[in-house]
PDB file of C-alpha atoms in Angstrom:
ATOM      1  CA  ASP A   1      99.747 101.625 115.643  1.00 59.00           C
ATOM      2  CA  ALA A   2     103.135 100.578 114.353  1.00 62.00           C
ATOM      3  CA  LYS A   3     104.619  97.596 116.153  1.00 84.00           C
ATOM      4  CA  THR A   4     108.176  98.831 115.755  1.00 93.00           C
ATOM      5  CA  THR A   5     110.335 101.514 117.338  1.00 93.00           C
ATOM      6  CA  GLN A   6     113.109 103.298 115.455  1.00 96.00           C
ATOM      7  CA  PRO A   7     115.304 106.300 116.249  1.00 97.00           C
ATOM      8  CA  PRO A   8     113.939 109.384 114.496  1.00 96.00           C
ATOM      9  CA  SER A   9     117.177 110.315 112.782  1.00 97.00           C
ATOM     10  CA  MET A  10     120.764 109.231 112.164  1.00 97.00           C
ATOM     11  CA  ASP A  11     123.783 110.566 110.321  1.00 97.00           C
ATOM     12  CA  CYS A  12     126.385 108.488 108.527  1.00 96.00           C
ATOM     13  CA  ALA A  13     129.565 109.450 106.716  1.00 97.00           C
ATOM     14  CA  GLU A  14     129.684 108.597 103.048  1.00 97.00           C
ATOM     15  CA  GLY A  15     131.492 105.320 102.419  1.00 96.00           C
ATOM     16  CA  ARG A  16     130.933 104.063 105.949  1.00 97.00           C
ATOM     17  CA  ALA A  17     128.468 101.427 107.025  1.00 97.00           C
ATOM     18  CA  ALA A  18     125.066 102.687 108.131  1.00 98.00           C
ATOM     19  CA  ASN A  19     123.518 100.585 110.893  1.00 98.00           C
ATOM     20  CA  LEU A  20     119.840 101.282 111.438  1.00 98.00           C
ATOM     21  CA  PRO A  21     118.283  99.666 114.514  1.00 97.00           C
ATOM     22  CA  CYS A  22     114.693  98.597 115.026  1.00 97.00           C
ATOM     23  CA  ASN A  23     112.910  97.252 118.092  1.00 96.00           C
ATOM     24  CA  HIS A  24     109.972  94.909 117.648  1.00 94.00           C
ATOM     25  CA  SER A  25     109.635  93.336 121.076  1.00 93.00           C
ATOM     26  CA  THR A  26     106.044  92.132 120.504  1.00 90.00           C
ATOM     27  CA  ILE A  27     106.774  90.325 117.237  1.00 91.00           C
ATOM     28  CA  SER A  28     104.815  87.105 116.729  1.00 87.00           C
ATOM     29  CA  GLY A  29     106.261  83.828 115.515  1.00 86.00           C
ATOM     30  CA  ASN A  30     104.773  84.155 112.047  1.00 84.00           C
ATOM     31  CA  GLU A  31     105.732  87.778 111.505  1.00 88.00           C
ATOM     32  CA  TYR A  32     108.503  88.825 109.198  1.00 90.00           C
ATOM     33  CA  VAL A  33     110.638  91.930 109.526  1.00 93.00           C
ATOM     34  CA  TYR A  34     110.519  94.125 106.426  1.00 93.00           C
ATOM     35  CA  TRP A  35     112.572  97.190 105.598  1.00 96.00           C
ATOM     36  CA  TYR A  36     111.613  99.899 103.159  1.00 96.00           C
ATOM     37  CA  ARG A  37     112.999 103.312 102.399  1.00 97.00           C
ATOM     38  CA  GLN A  38     111.482 106.456 100.974  1.00 96.00           C
ATOM     39  CA  ILE A  39     113.757 108.847  99.162  1.00 94.00           C
ATOM     40  CA  HIS A  40     112.391 112.385  99.268  1.00 88.00           C
ATOM     41  CA  SER A  41     108.766 112.103  98.112  1.00 80.00           C
ATOM     42  CA  GLN A  42     109.154 109.042  95.928  1.00 92.00           C
ATOM     43  CA  GLY A  43     107.225 105.861  96.549  1.00 94.00           C
ATOM     44  CA  PRO A  44     108.616 103.600  99.283  1.00 95.00           C
ATOM     45  CA  GLN A  45     111.162 101.120  98.008  1.00 95.00           C
ATOM     46  CA  TYR A  46     111.425  97.564  99.290  1.00 94.00           C
ATOM     47  CA  ILE A  47     114.892  96.747 100.650  1.00 96.00           C
ATOM     48  CA  ILE A  48     114.887  93.387 102.390  1.00 95.00           C
ATOM     49  CA  HIS A  49     112.935  91.110 104.681  1.00 92.00           C
ATOM     50  CA  GLY A  50     113.619  88.194 107.000  1.00 92.00           C
ATOM     51  CA  LEU A  51     112.013  85.845 109.499  1.00 91.00           C
ATOM     52  CA  LYS A  52     114.772  84.739 111.839  1.00 90.00           C
ATOM     53  CA  ASN A  53     117.924  84.184 109.833  1.00 88.00           C
ATOM     54  CA  ASN A  54     120.192  86.974 108.758  1.00 93.00           C
ATOM     55  CA  GLU A  55     119.616  88.017 105.166  1.00 95.00           C
ATOM     56  CA  THR A  56     121.714  89.786 102.568  1.00 96.00           C
ATOM     57  CA  ASN A  57     120.949  91.101  99.133  1.00 95.00           C
ATOM     58  CA  GLU A  58     122.504  93.574  96.746  1.00 94.00           C
ATOM     59  CA  MET A  59     121.164  96.527  98.709  1.00 94.00           C
ATOM     60  CA  ALA A  60     121.662  95.657 102.357  1.00 97.00           C
ATOM     61  CA  SER A  61     122.022  93.111 105.128  1.00 98.00           C
ATOM     62  CA  LEU A  62     119.461  92.357 107.793  1.00 98.00           C
ATOM     63  CA  ILE A  63     120.582  91.097 111.164  1.00 97.00           C
ATOM     64  CA  ILE A  64     117.827  89.732 113.419  1.00 96.00           C
ATOM     65  CA  THR A  65     118.595  88.943 117.060  1.00 96.00           C
ATOM     66  CA  GLU A  66     118.101  85.403 118.254  1.00 94.00           C
ATOM     67  CA  ASP A  67     115.039  86.355 120.300  1.00 94.00           C
ATOM     68  CA  ARG A  68     113.730  88.284 117.253  1.00 95.00           C
ATOM     69  CA  LYS A  69     112.903  91.310 119.388  1.00 95.00           C
ATOM     70  CA  SER A  70     115.155  93.618 117.432  1.00 96.00           C
ATOM     71  CA  SER A  71     116.948  93.882 114.132  1.00 97.00           C
ATOM     72  CA  THR A  72     119.516  96.017 112.342  1.00 98.00           C
ATOM     73  CA  LEU A  73     119.579  97.040 108.727  1.00 98.00           C
ATOM     74  CA  ILE A  74     123.110  97.498 107.448  1.00 98.00           C
ATOM     75  CA  LEU A  75     123.993  99.531 104.377  1.00 97.00           C
ATOM     76  CA  PRO A  76     127.625  98.446 103.985  1.00 96.00           C
ATOM     77  CA  HIS A  77     128.960 101.487 102.110  1.00 95.00           C
ATOM     78  CA  ALA A  78     126.517 104.355 102.379  1.00 96.00           C
ATOM     79  CA  THR A  79     126.360 106.853  99.529  1.00 97.00           C
ATOM     80  CA  LEU A  80     124.657 110.228  99.307  1.00 97.00           C
ATOM     81  CA  ARG A  81     121.842 108.544  97.382  1.00 95.00           C
ATOM     82  CA  ASP A  82     121.040 106.454 100.450  1.00 97.00           C
ATOM     83  CA  THR A  83     119.754 109.558 102.235  1.00 97.00           C
ATOM     84  CA  ALA A  84     116.132 108.647 102.920  1.00 97.00           C
ATOM     85  CA  VAL A  85     113.582 107.702 105.559  1.00 97.00           C
ATOM     86  CA  TYR A  86     113.951 104.023 106.460  1.00 98.00           C
ATOM     87  CA  TYR A  87     110.942 102.092 107.731  1.00 96.00           C
ATOM     88  CA  CYS A  88     111.033  98.873 109.705  1.00 95.00           C
ATOM     89  CA  ILE A  89     107.750  96.948 109.599  1.00 92.00           C
ATOM     90  CA  VAL A  90     106.602  93.608 110.974  1.00 90.00           C
ATOM     91  CA  ARG A  91     103.744  91.639 109.516  1.00 84.00           C
ATOM     92  CA  PRO A  92     102.789  88.059 108.656  1.00 76.00           C
ATOM     93  CA  GLY A  93     104.563  87.234 105.462  1.00 62.00           C
ATOM     94  CA  THR A  94     102.638  84.337 104.078  1.00 56.00           C
ATOM     95  CA  SER A  95      99.900  86.319 102.400  1.00 56.00           C
ATOM     96  CA  GLY A  96      99.645  89.552 100.500  1.00 53.00           C
ATOM     97  CA  THR A  97      96.398  90.308 102.274  1.00 59.00           C
ATOM     98  CA  TYR A  98      98.089  91.592 105.402  1.00 68.00           C
ATOM     99  CA  LYS A  99      98.661  95.300 105.500  1.00 73.00           C
ATOM    100  CA  TYR A 100     101.792  97.160 106.369  1.00 79.00           C
ATOM    101  CA  ILE A 101     101.577  99.634 109.194  1.00 83.00           C
ATOM    102  CA  PHE A 102     104.212 102.270 108.654  1.00 87.00           C
ATOM    103  CA  GLY A 103     105.675 104.050 111.650  1.00 87.00           C
ATOM    104  CA  THR A 104     107.626 107.272 111.569  1.00 89.00           C
ATOM    105  CA  GLY A 105     110.858 105.608 110.440  1.00 94.00           C
ATOM    106  CA  THR A 106     114.466 106.754 110.748  1.00 97.00           C
ATOM    107  CA  ARG A 107     115.608 109.686 108.673  1.00 97.00           C
ATOM    108  CA  LEU A 108     119.117 108.744 107.550  1.00 98.00           C
ATOM    109  CA  LYS A 109     121.336 111.512 106.319  1.00 97.00           C
ATOM    110  CA  VAL A 110     124.522 110.477 104.558  1.00 97.00           C
ATOM    111  CA  LEU A 111     127.150 113.173 104.858  1.00 97.00           C
ATOM    112  CA  ALA A 112     129.836 113.907 102.265  1.00 94.00           C
TER     113      ALA A 112
ATOM    114  CA  ASP B   1     109.525  98.216  82.238  1.00 68.00           C
ATOM    115  CA  THR B   2     107.926  96.184  84.983  1.00 66.00           C
ATOM    116  CA  ALA B   3     106.410  98.545  87.448  1.00 92.00           C
ATOM    117  CA  VAL B   4     103.458 100.077  89.197  1.00 96.00           C
ATOM    118  CA  SER B   5     102.360 103.153  87.306  1.00 96.00           C
ATOM    119  CA  GLN B   6      99.976 105.833  88.504  1.00 96.00           C
ATOM    120  CA  THR B   7      98.321 108.633  86.618  1.00 96.00           C
ATOM    121  CA  PRO B   8      98.207 111.520  86.953  1.00 97.00           C
ATOM    122  CA  LYS B   9     101.356 112.453  88.833  1.00 95.00           C
ATOM    123  CA  TYR B  10      99.923 115.786  89.921  1.00 97.00           C
ATOM    124  CA  LEU B  11      96.306 116.773  90.366  1.00 97.00           C
ATOM    125  CA  VAL B  12      95.083 120.213  91.412  1.00 97.00           C
ATOM    126  CA  THR B  13      91.346 120.626  91.757  1.00 97.00           C
ATOM    127  CA  GLN B  14      88.718 122.662  93.518  1.00 97.00           C
ATOM    128  CA  MET B  15      86.716 121.620  96.545  1.00 97.00           C
ATOM    129  CA  GLY B  16      83.584 119.728  95.669  1.00 97.00           C
ATOM    130  CA  ASN B  17      84.924 118.238  92.456  1.00 97.00           C
ATOM    131  CA  ASP B  18      85.124 114.522  91.677  1.00 97.00           C
ATOM    132  CA  LYS B  19      88.414 113.049  90.503  1.00 97.00           C
ATOM    133  CA  SER B  20      89.982 109.689  89.740  1.00 97.00           C
ATOM    134  CA  ILE B  21      93.489 108.315  90.041  1.00 97.00           C
ATOM    135  CA  LYS B  22      94.472 105.293  87.992  1.00 97.00           C
ATOM    136  CA  CYS B  23      96.932 102.554  88.868  1.00 97.00           C
ATOM    137  CA  GLU B  24      98.251  99.693  86.806  1.00 97.00           C
ATOM    138  CA  GLN B  25     100.805  96.997  87.576  1.00 96.00           C
ATOM    139  CA  ASN B  26     102.434  94.623  85.124  1.00 95.00           C
ATOM    140  CA  LEU B  27     104.185  92.493  87.725  1.00 93.00           C
ATOM    141  CA  GLY B  28     101.555  89.766  87.795  1.00 91.00           C
ATOM    142  CA  HIS B  29     100.866  90.468  91.461  1.00 90.00           C
ATOM    143  CA  ASP B  30      97.619  89.338  93.033  1.00 87.00           C
ATOM    144  CA  THR B  31      97.115  92.144  95.537  1.00 89.00           C
ATOM    145  CA  MET B  32      96.979  95.894  95.078  1.00 92.00           C
ATOM    146  CA  TYR B  33      96.757  98.701  97.611  1.00 93.00           C
ATOM    147  CA  TRP B  34      96.108 102.389  98.006  1.00 94.00           C
ATOM    148  CA  TYR B  35      98.075 104.313 100.643  1.00 94.00           C
ATOM    149  CA  LYS B  36      97.729 107.941 101.642  1.00 95.00           C
ATOM    150  CA  GLN B  37     100.656 110.046 102.837  1.00 94.00           C
ATOM    151  CA  ASP B  38      99.578 113.244 104.520  1.00 90.00           C
ATOM    152  CA  SER B  39     101.506 116.444 105.115  1.00 84.00           C
ATOM    153  CA  LYS B  40     103.093 114.981 108.242  1.00 83.00           C
ATOM    154  CA  LYS B  41     104.463 112.166 106.074  1.00 84.00           C
ATOM    155  CA  PHE B  42     102.487 109.381 107.741  1.00 87.00           C
ATOM    156  CA  LEU B  43     101.766 106.535 105.316  1.00 90.00           C
ATOM    157  CA  LYS B  44      98.390 104.945 105.965  1.00 91.00           C
ATOM    158  CA  ILE B  45      96.692 102.148 104.108  1.00 91.00           C
ATOM    159  CA  MET B  46      93.299 102.920 102.637  1.00 92.00           C
ATOM    160  CA  PHE B  47      92.272  99.870 100.614  1.00 90.00           C
ATOM    161  CA  SER B  48      93.528  96.502  99.482  1.00 89.00           C
ATOM    162  CA  TYR B  49      92.213  94.311  96.683  1.00 88.00           C
ATOM    163  CA  ASN B  50      93.129  90.700  96.064  1.00 85.00           C
ATOM    164  CA  ASN B  51      92.179  89.376  92.636  1.00 82.00           C
ATOM    165  CA  LYS B  52      89.563  92.114  92.227  1.00 81.00           C
ATOM    166  CA  GLU B  53      88.060  91.482  95.663  1.00 85.00           C
ATOM    167  CA  LEU B  54      88.127  94.142  98.378  1.00 86.00           C
ATOM    168  CA  ILE B  55      89.889  92.727 101.423  1.00 84.00           C
ATOM    169  CA  ILE B  56      90.954  95.778 103.409  1.00 79.00           C
ATOM    170  CA  ASN B  57      88.943  98.961 103.901  1.00 82.00           C
ATOM    171  CA  GLU B  58      90.443 101.151 106.571  1.00 81.00           C
ATOM    172  CA  THR B  59      87.412 103.242 107.579  1.00 75.00           C
ATOM    173  CA  VAL B  60      87.964 105.585 104.719  1.00 85.00           C
ATOM    174  CA  PRO B  61      85.080 108.035 104.035  1.00 90.00           C
ATOM    175  CA  ASN B  62      82.484 106.812 101.565  1.00 91.00           C
ATOM    176  CA  ARG B  63      83.576 109.569  99.208  1.00 95.00           C
ATOM    177  CA  PHE B  64      86.514 107.331  98.344  1.00 95.00           C
ATOM    178  CA  SER B  65      85.612 104.400  96.125  1.00 93.00           C
ATOM    179  CA  PRO B  66      88.193 101.997  94.780  1.00 93.00           C
ATOM    180  CA  LYS B  67      87.488  99.986  91.662  1.00 92.00           C
ATOM    181  CA  SER B  68      89.406  97.008  90.354  1.00 92.00           C
ATOM    182  CA  PRO B  69      88.321  95.998  86.838  1.00 91.00           C
ATOM    183  CA  ASP B  70      90.971  93.278  86.796  1.00 91.00           C
ATOM    184  CA  LYS B  71      93.832  92.230  89.011  1.00 89.00           C
ATOM    185  CA  ALA B  72      96.290  94.478  87.173  1.00 94.00           C
ATOM    186  CA  HIS B  73      94.320  97.671  87.789  1.00 95.00           C
ATOM    187  CA  LEU B  74      93.134  99.460  90.899  1.00 95.00           C
ATOM    188  CA  ASN B  75      91.621 102.893  90.440  1.00 96.00           C
ATOM    189  CA  LEU B  76      90.609 105.361  93.123  1.00 96.00           C
ATOM    190  CA  HIS B  77      87.641 107.655  92.646  1.00 96.00           C
ATOM    191  CA  ILE B  78      87.054 110.505  95.055  1.00 96.00           C
ATOM    192  CA  ASN B  79      83.763 112.376  95.226  1.00 96.00           C
ATOM    193  CA  SER B  80      83.146 115.828  96.650  1.00 97.00           C
ATOM    194  CA  LEU B  81      86.789 116.585  97.304  1.00 97.00           C
ATOM    195  CA  GLU B  82      87.663 118.361 100.549  1.00 96.00           C
ATOM    196  CA  LEU B  83      90.721 120.374 101.566  1.00 96.00           C
ATOM    197  CA  GLY B  84      91.757 117.558 103.902  1.00 93.00           C
ATOM    198  CA  ASP B  85      92.041 115.166 100.993  1.00 95.00           C
ATOM    199  CA  SER B  86      95.180 116.956  99.881  1.00 96.00           C
ATOM    200  CA  ALA B  87      97.962 114.393 100.154  1.00 95.00           C
ATOM    201  CA  VAL B  88     100.155 112.088  98.136  1.00 96.00           C
ATOM    202  CA  TYR B  89      98.386 108.866  97.181  1.00 97.00           C
ATOM    203  CA  PHE B  90     100.483 105.792  96.519  1.00 97.00           C
ATOM    204  CA  CYS B  91      99.403 102.661  94.759  1.00 97.00           C
ATOM    205  CA  ALA B  92     101.258  99.420  95.482  1.00 94.00           C
ATOM    206  CA  SER B  93     101.114  95.764  94.585  1.00 93.00           C
ATOM    207  CA  SER B  94     102.439  92.578  96.121  1.00 88.00           C
ATOM    208  CA  PRO B  95     102.628  88.880  95.352  1.00 83.00           C
ATOM    209  CA  ASP B  96     100.619  86.448  97.475  1.00 69.00           C
ATOM    210  CA  ARG B  97     103.625  85.275  99.414  1.00 66.00           C
ATOM    211  CA  ALA B  98     106.300  86.681 101.673  1.00 62.00           C
ATOM    212  CA  GLY B  99     107.797  89.392  99.545  1.00 70.00           C
ATOM    213  CA  GLY B 100     108.064  93.101  99.182  1.00 83.00           C
ATOM    214  CA  TYR B 101     105.530  95.536  97.893  1.00 89.00           C
ATOM    215  CA  THR B 102     106.230  97.554  94.788  1.00 93.00           C
ATOM    216  CA  PHE B 103     104.995 101.112  95.110  1.00 95.00           C
ATOM    217  CA  GLY B 104     104.114 103.551  92.394  1.00 96.00           C
ATOM    218  CA  SER B 105     105.677 106.989  92.293  1.00 95.00           C
ATOM    219  CA  GLY B 106     102.629 108.651  93.798  1.00 96.00           C
ATOM    220  CA  THR B 107      99.932 111.138  92.852  1.00 97.00           C
ATOM    221  CA  ARG B 108     100.129 114.503  94.586  1.00 96.00           C
ATOM    222  CA  LEU B 109      96.568 115.718  95.035  1.00 97.00           C
ATOM    223  CA  THR B 110      96.017 119.357  95.976  1.00 97.00           C
ATOM    224  CA  VAL B 111      92.494 120.531  96.727  1.00 97.00           C
ATOM    225  CA  VAL B 112      92.036 124.303  96.666  1.00 96.00           C
TER     226      VAL B 112
END
């Protein structure tokens, strides 16, 4: 079973920030938070990951609460092409041998 | 282009047939995976190989046999195809450290 909880769907106006929440209250000390998205039926696309500090890259920002029990993915200026299902996943990050368990994700719809 | 490439993209076949899906990555990653996405859009891991060694086998029927001739290739052979095998199969690879997976674009298998 997935160790994360996400709202099933969200809407966001084009050009506005999209804030996608994720609860992971049972996260362990060695587990990272990863975010992926899947646009239509394409392969999932890696967005960002973090352990306890906030992270930013060219795609998004990841804000992790101090107790690490929840996080928020921020798309600063959402475009129509950001419409996708967004998955929040936790797993140990120090080895590629650990599997991802995908939940149902959040279906983000960016509105024109 | 650096990527994970799968062939074929589409596969339509009759029940009882045997088919293979090929996957290649040129990212230099150590670990490769097969995921299955069913009609309800759940993504579930099937297998994982690390440097040609099977490390994850998620109670997939014996009709499914992965083969990794080298760490850049992970093929999936399916015997005696059943209607329930219809799904999109994604190959992915990852480095042996905290980092994102790179997924292929998927193979849509339809068993008729």
